[in-house]
Amino acid sequence: MVRIAIFASSNGSNAENLINHFAGSPSVEVSLIVSNRVDAFVLERAARLGVESRYVPKSEFYSEDIFLPLLDDYKIDFIVLAGFLLKCPTFLLDKYPNRILNIHPSLLPKFGGKGMYGEHVHKAVLEAGESVSGITIHTIDDRYDCGTIIHQSECKVDSGETPLSLAAKIHELEKVYPQVVENYIGKMFNN
Ligand code: GRF
């Protein structure tokens, strides 16, 4: 069984999709939700769906001596970032090489980098007059929104599009995330 931890900072719709997708899977289990925000709605979703969760404040997230033992306690093999706003420290990247995936709500390398999250991304896309946007699923390294691109899908930006309407289109595209994670893990762990 490959045991996943999902890291999420706020709403958690992607986390919920992932939990539902892997419920009953013979080979992959969502074993833990980690949030750096005590009031994140993802923690309520986890409780409702019966998945263990931990609030990990920033100071503990960046402490190797605290955070790695926590992941070890849950025997975590793989990490999925789903709306997680802290940059992962080197000790985490070293412990999970190519084993951390992220989803970003634009077609990277466009509209990535520090401060490019949520509505900021959609606003920037509209201000730049782009005719397409989309999502990128990628491995992470020690920079924001870099790493190897595993999957991208696109949507049209219509005239009169607002950050809100674009966000809704992007959330639709994001429903592919669990399947992409499953395929990636299947190749990596041969299951
Ligand atoms: C998603 O748009 C994701 O692409 C980005 O942050 C957002 C998180 O949404 N990284 P949610 O918390 O999963 O609802």
mmCIF file of C-alpha atoms and ligand atoms in Angstrom:
data_model
loop_
_atom_site.group_PDB
_atom_site.id
_atom_site.type_symbol
_atom_site.label_atom_id
_atom_site.label_comp_id
_atom_site.label_asym_id
_atom_site.label_seq_id
_atom_site.Cartn_x
_atom_site.Cartn_y
_atom_site.Cartn_z
ATOM 1 C CA MET A 1 0.000 0.000 0.000
ATOM 2 C CA VAL A 2 1.370 3.416 -0.977
ATOM 3 C CA ARG A 3 0.507 5.870 1.770
ATOM 4 C CA ILE A 4 -0.140 9.475 0.713
ATOM 5 C CA ALA A 5 -0.123 12.684 2.724
ATOM 6 C CA ILE A 6 -1.987 15.615 1.193
ATOM 7 C CA PHE A 7 -0.809 19.108 2.156
ATOM 8 C CA ALA A 8 -3.421 21.854 1.794
ATOM 9 C CA SER A 9 -3.661 25.392 3.167
ATOM 10 C CA SER A 10 -7.274 26.347 2.703
ATOM 11 C CA ASN A 11 -10.421 25.169 0.948
ATOM 12 C CA GLY A 12 -9.451 21.627 0.023
ATOM 13 C CA SER A 13 -11.653 20.749 -2.965
ATOM 14 C CA ASN A 14 -8.710 18.979 -4.597
ATOM 15 C CA ALA A 15 -7.969 17.174 -1.345
ATOM 16 C CA GLU A 16 -11.566 15.970 -1.196
ATOM 17 C CA ASN A 17 -11.409 14.739 -4.806
ATOM 18 C CA LEU A 18 -8.230 12.836 -4.003
ATOM 19 C CA ILE A 19 -9.705 11.276 -0.858
ATOM 20 C CA ASN A 20 -12.814 10.155 -2.733
ATOM 21 C CA HIS A 21 -10.813 8.824 -5.664
ATOM 22 C CA PHE A 22 -8.592 6.609 -3.512
ATOM 23 C CA ALA A 23 -11.270 5.463 -1.061
ATOM 24 C CA GLY A 24 -11.339 1.684 -1.367
ATOM 25 C CA SER A 25 -8.217 1.557 -3.555
ATOM 26 C CA PRO A 26 -6.257 -1.666 -2.977
ATOM 27 C CA SER A 27 -2.929 0.050 -3.634
ATOM 28 C CA VAL A 28 -3.085 3.700 -2.522
ATOM 29 C CA GLU A 29 -4.353 5.201 0.719
ATOM 30 C CA VAL A 30 -4.748 8.843 1.715
ATOM 31 C CA SER A 31 -3.342 8.448 5.217
ATOM 32 C CA LEU A 32 -2.973 12.031 6.365
ATOM 33 C CA ILE A 33 -4.008 15.594 5.632
ATOM 34 C CA VAL A 34 -1.560 18.293 6.707
ATOM 35 C CA SER A 35 -2.551 21.935 6.921
ATOM 36 C CA ASN A 36 -0.471 24.916 8.005
ATOM 37 C CA ARG A 37 -3.654 26.862 8.795
ATOM 38 C CA VAL A 38 -5.663 25.933 11.857
ATOM 39 C CA ASP A 39 -8.879 27.327 10.357
ATOM 40 C CA ALA A 40 -8.493 25.743 6.922
ATOM 41 C CA PHE A 41 -11.744 24.264 5.605
ATOM 42 C CA VAL A 42 -9.779 21.228 4.407
ATOM 43 C CA LEU A 43 -9.556 20.114 8.062
ATOM 44 C CA GLU A 44 -13.364 19.996 8.254
ATOM 45 C CA ARG A 45 -13.509 18.034 5.021
ATOM 46 C CA ALA A 46 -10.978 15.538 6.383
ATOM 47 C CA ALA A 47 -13.008 15.040 9.558
ATOM 48 C CA ARG A 48 -16.203 14.531 7.566
ATOM 49 C CA LEU A 49 -14.498 12.019 5.269
ATOM 50 C CA GLY A 50 -12.831 10.145 8.132
ATOM 51 C CA VAL A 51 -9.239 10.922 7.172
ATOM 52 C CA GLU A 52 -6.696 11.789 9.852
ATOM 53 C CA SER A 53 -5.461 15.346 9.775
ATOM 54 C CA ARG A 54 -2.861 17.425 11.515
ATOM 55 C CA TYR A 55 -2.497 21.164 11.840
ATOM 56 C CA VAL A 56 1.212 21.882 11.476
ATOM 57 C CA PRO A 57 2.195 25.507 12.095
ATOM 58 C CA LYS A 58 4.837 27.000 9.833
ATOM 59 C CA SER A 59 7.561 26.767 12.506
ATOM 60 C CA GLU A 60 6.993 23.008 12.857
ATOM 61 C CA PHE A 61 6.705 22.486 9.105
ATOM 62 C CA TYR A 62 10.195 23.954 8.701
ATOM 63 C CA SER A 63 11.646 21.912 11.559
ATOM 64 C CA GLU A 64 13.224 18.724 10.265
ATOM 65 C CA ASP A 65 13.254 17.209 13.744
ATOM 66 C CA ILE A 66 9.537 17.731 14.199
ATOM 67 C CA PHE A 67 8.072 17.304 10.743
ATOM 68 C CA LEU A 68 9.914 14.262 9.368
ATOM 69 C CA PRO A 69 9.083 12.117 12.437
ATOM 70 C CA LEU A 70 5.420 13.081 12.007
ATOM 71 C CA LEU A 71 5.458 11.786 8.423
ATOM 72 C CA ASP A 72 7.315 8.682 9.605
ATOM 73 C CA ASP A 73 4.643 8.058 12.250
ATOM 74 C CA TYR A 74 2.124 7.799 9.434
ATOM 75 C CA LYS A 75 4.557 5.843 7.199
ATOM 76 C CA ILE A 76 4.092 8.349 4.397
ATOM 77 C CA ASP A 77 5.537 7.274 1.012
ATOM 78 C CA PHE A 78 4.288 10.084 -1.199
ATOM 79 C CA ILE A 79 3.101 13.695 -0.868
ATOM 80 C CA VAL A 80 0.446 15.494 -2.891
ATOM 81 C CA LEU A 81 0.228 19.285 -2.624
ATOM 82 C CA ALA A 82 -3.273 20.611 -3.164
ATOM 83 C CA GLY A 83 -3.479 24.345 -2.640
ATOM 84 C CA PHE A 84 -0.541 24.371 -0.241
ATOM 85 C CA LEU A 85 1.065 27.768 0.102
ATOM 86 C CA LEU A 86 4.354 27.090 1.894
ATOM 87 C CA LYS A 87 7.500 26.301 -0.040
ATOM 88 C CA CYS A 88 8.786 22.814 0.777
ATOM 89 C CA PRO A 89 12.133 22.760 2.617
ATOM 90 C CA THR A 90 15.170 20.921 1.235
ATOM 91 C CA PHE A 91 15.010 18.209 3.891
ATOM 92 C CA LEU A 92 11.567 17.251 2.598
ATOM 93 C CA LEU A 93 12.670 17.234 -1.059
ATOM 94 C CA ASP A 94 15.655 15.067 -0.142
ATOM 95 C CA LYS A 95 13.499 12.615 1.768
ATOM 96 C CA TYR A 96 10.874 12.382 -1.008
ATOM 97 C CA PRO A 97 12.790 12.724 -4.309
ATOM 98 C CA ASN A 98 10.313 12.945 -7.205
ATOM 99 C CA ARG A 99 7.679 11.900 -4.707
ATOM 100 C CA ILE A 100 5.958 15.253 -4.264
ATOM 101 C CA LEU A 101 3.438 16.463 -6.835
ATOM 102 C CA ASN A 102 1.790 19.884 -7.037
ATOM 103 C CA ILE A 103 -1.110 21.296 -9.022
ATOM 104 C CA HIS A 104 -0.940 24.872 -10.264
ATOM 105 C CA PRO A 105 -3.870 26.777 -11.794
ATOM 106 C CA SER A 106 -2.073 28.049 -14.911
ATOM 107 C CA LEU A 107 -0.102 26.737 -17.845
ATOM 108 C CA LEU A 108 3.376 26.857 -16.328
ATOM 109 C CA PRO A 109 5.903 28.321 -16.836
ATOM 110 C CA LYS A 110 3.429 31.143 -17.386
ATOM 111 C CA PHE A 111 1.933 32.755 -14.297
ATOM 112 C CA GLY A 112 3.955 30.844 -11.718
ATOM 113 C CA GLY A 113 6.269 31.958 -8.960
ATOM 114 C CA LYS A 114 6.016 33.536 -5.537
ATOM 115 C CA GLY A 115 2.677 35.200 -4.880
ATOM 116 C CA MET A 116 1.049 33.479 -7.866
ATOM 117 C CA TYR A 117 -1.756 31.524 -6.261
ATOM 118 C CA GLY A 118 -5.533 31.442 -6.330
ATOM 119 C CA GLU A 119 -7.235 34.531 -7.702
ATOM 120 C CA HIS A 120 -3.884 36.298 -8.269
ATOM 121 C CA VAL A 121 -3.147 33.834 -11.055
ATOM 122 C CA HIS A 122 -6.509 34.264 -12.787
ATOM 123 C CA LYS A 123 -6.303 38.063 -12.555
ATOM 124 C CA ALA A 124 -2.822 38.025 -14.086
ATOM 125 C CA VAL A 125 -3.984 35.748 -16.915
ATOM 126 C CA LEU A 126 -6.872 38.110 -17.721
ATOM 127 C CA GLU A 127 -4.725 41.237 -17.456
ATOM 128 C CA ALA A 128 -2.229 39.703 -19.885
ATOM 129 C CA GLY A 129 -5.046 39.150 -22.392
ATOM 130 C CA GLU A 130 -4.407 35.402 -22.682
ATOM 131 C CA SER A 131 -6.842 33.428 -24.826
ATOM 132 C CA VAL A 132 -6.144 30.122 -23.054
ATOM 133 C CA SER A 133 -5.361 29.126 -19.492
ATOM 134 C CA GLY A 134 -5.269 25.777 -17.751
ATOM 135 C CA ILE A 135 -3.640 23.632 -15.117
ATOM 136 C CA THR A 136 -0.221 22.123 -14.606
ATOM 137 C CA ILE A 137 0.634 19.093 -12.496
ATOM 138 C CA HIS A 138 4.338 18.880 -11.776
ATOM 139 C CA THR A 139 6.998 17.519 -9.465
ATOM 140 C CA ILE A 140 8.514 20.113 -7.194
ATOM 141 C CA ASP A 141 12.009 21.329 -6.528
ATOM 142 C CA ASP A 142 13.364 24.122 -4.348
ATOM 143 C CA ARG A 143 11.862 26.885 -6.508
ATOM 144 C CA TYR A 144 8.229 27.971 -6.708
ATOM 145 C CA ASP A 145 6.216 26.231 -9.441
ATOM 146 C CA CYS A 146 9.125 24.575 -11.243
ATOM 147 C CA GLY A 147 10.085 20.910 -11.479
ATOM 148 C CA THR A 148 9.087 18.441 -14.176
ATOM 149 C CA ILE A 149 5.720 18.879 -15.850
ATOM 150 C CA ILE A 150 3.675 15.672 -15.665
ATOM 151 C CA HIS A 151 0.384 16.905 -17.105
ATOM 152 C CA GLN A 152 -1.241 20.050 -18.509
ATOM 153 C CA SER A 153 -4.760 20.686 -19.712
ATOM 154 C CA GLU A 154 -6.239 23.836 -21.184
ATOM 155 C CA CYS A 155 -9.424 25.844 -21.206
ATOM 156 C CA LYS A 156 -10.497 28.789 -23.335
ATOM 157 C CA VAL A 157 -10.553 32.275 -21.864
ATOM 158 C CA ASP A 158 -13.758 33.823 -23.194
ATOM 159 C CA SER A 159 -14.489 37.498 -23.674
ATOM 160 C CA GLY A 160 -16.089 38.873 -20.522
ATOM 161 C CA GLU A 161 -14.294 36.223 -18.424
ATOM 162 C CA THR A 162 -13.825 37.188 -14.762
ATOM 163 C CA PRO A 163 -11.346 35.773 -12.237
ATOM 164 C CA LEU A 164 -14.287 33.952 -10.670
ATOM 165 C CA SER A 165 -15.574 32.389 -13.888
ATOM 166 C CA LEU A 166 -12.054 31.387 -14.881
ATOM 167 C CA ALA A 167 -11.505 29.834 -11.444
ATOM 168 C CA ALA A 168 -14.626 27.706 -11.987
ATOM 169 C CA LYS A 169 -13.270 26.424 -15.311
ATOM 170 C CA ILE A 170 -9.923 25.664 -13.700
ATOM 171 C CA HIS A 171 -11.588 23.739 -10.856
ATOM 172 C CA GLU A 172 -13.321 21.596 -13.491
ATOM 173 C CA LEU A 173 -9.963 20.832 -15.126
ATOM 174 C CA GLU A 174 -8.480 20.038 -11.720
ATOM 175 C CA LYS A 175 -10.737 16.994 -11.401
ATOM 176 C CA VAL A 176 -8.113 15.101 -13.411
ATOM 177 C CA TYR A 177 -5.583 15.427 -10.551
ATOM 178 C CA PRO A 178 -6.413 12.155 -8.735
ATOM 179 C CA GLN A 179 -6.100 10.114 -11.933
ATOM 180 C CA VAL A 180 -2.778 11.752 -12.803
ATOM 181 C CA VAL A 181 -1.531 11.047 -9.271
ATOM 182 C CA GLU A 182 -2.670 7.423 -9.556
ATOM 183 C CA ASN A 183 -0.879 6.923 -12.890
ATOM 184 C CA TYR A 184 2.298 8.556 -11.605
ATOM 185 C CA ILE A 185 2.349 6.473 -8.424
ATOM 186 C CA GLY A 186 1.574 3.344 -10.433
ATOM 187 C CA LYS A 187 4.680 3.893 -12.566
ATOM 188 C CA MET A 188 6.874 4.885 -9.631
ATOM 189 C CA PHE A 189 5.935 2.054 -7.288
ATOM 190 C CA ASN A 190 4.981 -0.511 -9.979
ATOM 191 C CA ASN A 191 1.600 -1.179 -8.463
HETATM 192 C C1 GRF B 1 -6.314 25.151 -6.816
HETATM 193 O O1 GRF B 1 -6.743 26.018 -7.819
HETATM 194 C C2 GRF B 1 -4.931 24.643 -7.102
HETATM 195 O O2 GRF B 1 -4.636 24.571 -8.456
HETATM 196 C C3 GRF B 1 -4.058 25.662 -6.453
HETATM 197 O O3 GRF B 1 -4.776 26.115 -5.330
HETATM 198 C C4 GRF B 1 -6.158 25.870 -5.497
HETATM 199 C C5 GRF B 1 -6.617 25.065 -4.352
HETATM 200 O O4 GRF B 1 -8.008 24.871 -4.350
HETATM 201 N N1 GRF B 1 -2.735 25.152 -6.195
HETATM 202 P P1 GRF B 1 -8.613 23.859 -3.284
HETATM 203 O O5 GRF B 1 -8.129 24.289 -1.906
HETATM 204 O O6 GRF B 1 -8.154 22.487 -3.628
HETATM 205 O O7 GRF B 1 -10.098 24.001 -3.396
#
